[in-house]
Amino acid sequence: MQGAGKCSRLQISMRPNQTRGEGARLGAHTLERFAALKEIASCAQTQIDAPSAKQHPGLAVTAQDHPVDCRLRAAHCCRSLVAIQRIFQLMTVLRTLPQALLLTFLVAPAAIAETVQITLKNGDIINGELVEEESSETVKVVIHPQLGRLEVSQDAIKPKEKPPAWKSSISAGVNATDKDGNGTFSANINGASRYNGETDTLKILGSLNYTRNNDKDKPAEIKTEKGMGSIRYERKLSDSFRLYAQSEYDYNGLNKAGINTLTNSLGAAFPVVDSESLKLTLSVGPSLRWSDGGKGCDIDKYCGNTYGGGSFITDISWTPNPSFRFSINNNFSAISADDVKPTNKFTAAIKFFPSFTSGLFTSLQFVSIYDSMNSPEQNNTVTGQVGVEF
C-alpha cells in the first residue's frame, strides 16, 4: 500500500551500523540500558509495522487517512530519538574533551619555537625562530619570516658584550606653582646603584621627597619631608638558593612618633624566576626593628625600643621590551612586641626609555608605608621624575 510505504521509511537503529570510537559505543550501550528508550523504539517500530487501513473499493487513500496519523506518531518518536542521540553525542564529546586538552598542553610547549635576535659582525640583525635540533656550536639555524631557512656561521656572529658589573641611575622631579601670593614647591630625587658579580649582588637605593606650601600672609608650612635609604647584599650558593642581608632606613619628619625607623633582616632568598625579561625573588628571614624621634616619642610605648620579628620580601622586575621597565618590591614584617605588630612597605615603579642608547628615561613611582608601631600609621607618596641610567 502507498500509505504503508510512507510509514516504513522511518528506520530506528539501536546499534551503529559501522565501527565507531569507544565514546560512541559507550553511548550506544548506555542507550540500550534505558527501558524507556526501548519502549519508545518499540512504539515507533509498532507504528511502522502496523498494517495500513483498509482501502474501500473505488476510494483512493487520501492525506486525511490513517497513514497521516502513522506518520505523525512516527515523527514524534523520531524527534525524541534524534534529541536523545544528540545528548549522547554531546556526552561523547565531553568524555573526550579532557584527553584533548591534556594532549594540547603536552604538545604546545614543543610547538612554540624560540625567537632569537642574532647580530652579525657587519652590523646586520637577524630576527627569527631558532631551530635547536639543527643548530650547533659552529652554526645557528634560524627560520626567517621573509628569507626562510638560514644557516649562520658562528664566526659571522658578533660576540655578546658582557654587561658592566656596576649599573646606576639618578632621577629627579621639581614642581613649583604660585597664584596670588599662594605658592607650592616640591622636589624629589632618587638614586640607585647595583653591582652584579658571578656570585655576589649588591643593591643600594636612596631617595628624598620635600614639599612646602607658601600661602599669602601665613608662615611657610612643610607638607612632606621624607627620605629613605637601603642596602642589600646577596650571596649565590646555587641557581635556586641564595643568602641575603638587608638594612632599610626610613625617615618621615612629620611623624609624631617614630621619625627614624631602621629595619634589618637576614635570611634566605629564592629566585623563583630568573630570566632576561622577568625576575622574581622571594626572601624570608628574621628581622630587627628600631624607631625613634618625634614630639610624641616619650609617651609612645614602641618609640625608642628595638623589637625582633620576621620579614618576607617579594621583589619583581619585568622588562617586556627595551622601552618599558616595571618593578615591584614589597617588604612585610611581623614584629613581636606586646603582641604581633605588622608593618609593610610597598613600592611600584615604571620607567619609559624613549631611546635605547641614550639612557634617558621618565619614571612614575608609588610608595605606600604602613607601620602599626608609628604615628601616623599610614602614608603614601607618588612622584614623577626624569632621569638617566649609566
Steps between C-alpha positions, in 0.01 A plus 500: 500500500617852436419618852689216661796572278519855628497381859766236444755763396567574873779272622611480864835340575615440857853398389741673264527339157875558478794492734524815713722634771490388857294805603232421239481131609460606861220733395326218309533256793369763738203554269411129521490510879209739518169316487322822414703533184422141404134575550525801270676289240241226536222754459656636185563151361139401576377802312724415208407129486127557560279410205360788314132582506278315258427670177139486387444417140485800282655727762856628493710546809504871574723710721230494770506117541684295761845522340508867605444398863767240464739758361427743784556241774811366332633853453443566871703192589764602249534846653541346847769263381683773309507713815630206704766423239615864518532467878718190468711668234558789742589252775755343265658839430515582871669165571772565244549870586737448801724271293507754218589784736773292663645417159493869407691601814759228440553590136483882538841550667668306221315697235616840631830591338757726663527841335856630500683810381839446340734795444763449232847652502409723204217654703207312344236361734307177436176428685359150464406173664794291616504135387682345794503148353708614202713762678843435647794687648625591151174587321161641592194397298210746507170537315464856374145630429599626152827324411405155625762259631839657573826347619717754679861415575617569852800688356263756344311564824605793714590382852267618771643782704529421866283745695688726741514384859381838631183668379358820647221750444395838634169679452334814633181700477415860591164674515433864593179703476397850606159665482407828670781459749415139583775269386601136520843353450586131485816313409600135501811307404575129469828318460579133447814298446535126444796264478461160332784253536518130430403410856442836674232766457489839671212748470495853645197732490430851629230766463388839634157663472418853615188718463434849643201731478552880503156651554448875502515662845582162659827339605641236271366152571692182426262239359745221417841421642598143425811302422613141476812296445556128465781258431466132410765236448445153351735203482421236240539143623311330216266590216200470734639607838674811632579665831411865551553783748297821481484827690231762434467847649186717475466864604178697536547839666124549549445190713394562857684188613754299306664756272791263445439132435767238435422142399769234456438149371710195417396174340448295185407622152342285232511614133171349381535651150834619365495590130614799298151654491346382828646454846311393813680453831346403834693561823420396855686531827511649852511877546567775754312831510588825676320837492563833670429873474194721502319724746296211632784249525526533879141390554494235225564149635671378181712805419864474605495120534628208292282201417556172322281342237500348154504641148361374170624692194373474143696660217379501138656664194354465152630637169243417228704697244800736508273805535314401817614371834278411797610430856312403816641451848300404807656467845269353762612459861328357805651659813477328837414766761230462766313339210576447131531835321496497119694742281503513122677708237382477139687664212397492133676681216483521122774637276471603136811524281426697180845414364683169535847654495480830690400358840249781559167400653187629668363323806193485719533356850249416773602427860259389771618445858291347776656481846276409792774608744533860375269801509348552248486139383440560127666730247518491120717677243471535123786657301571562132859548389743530211832321525795331336645152528873440469 
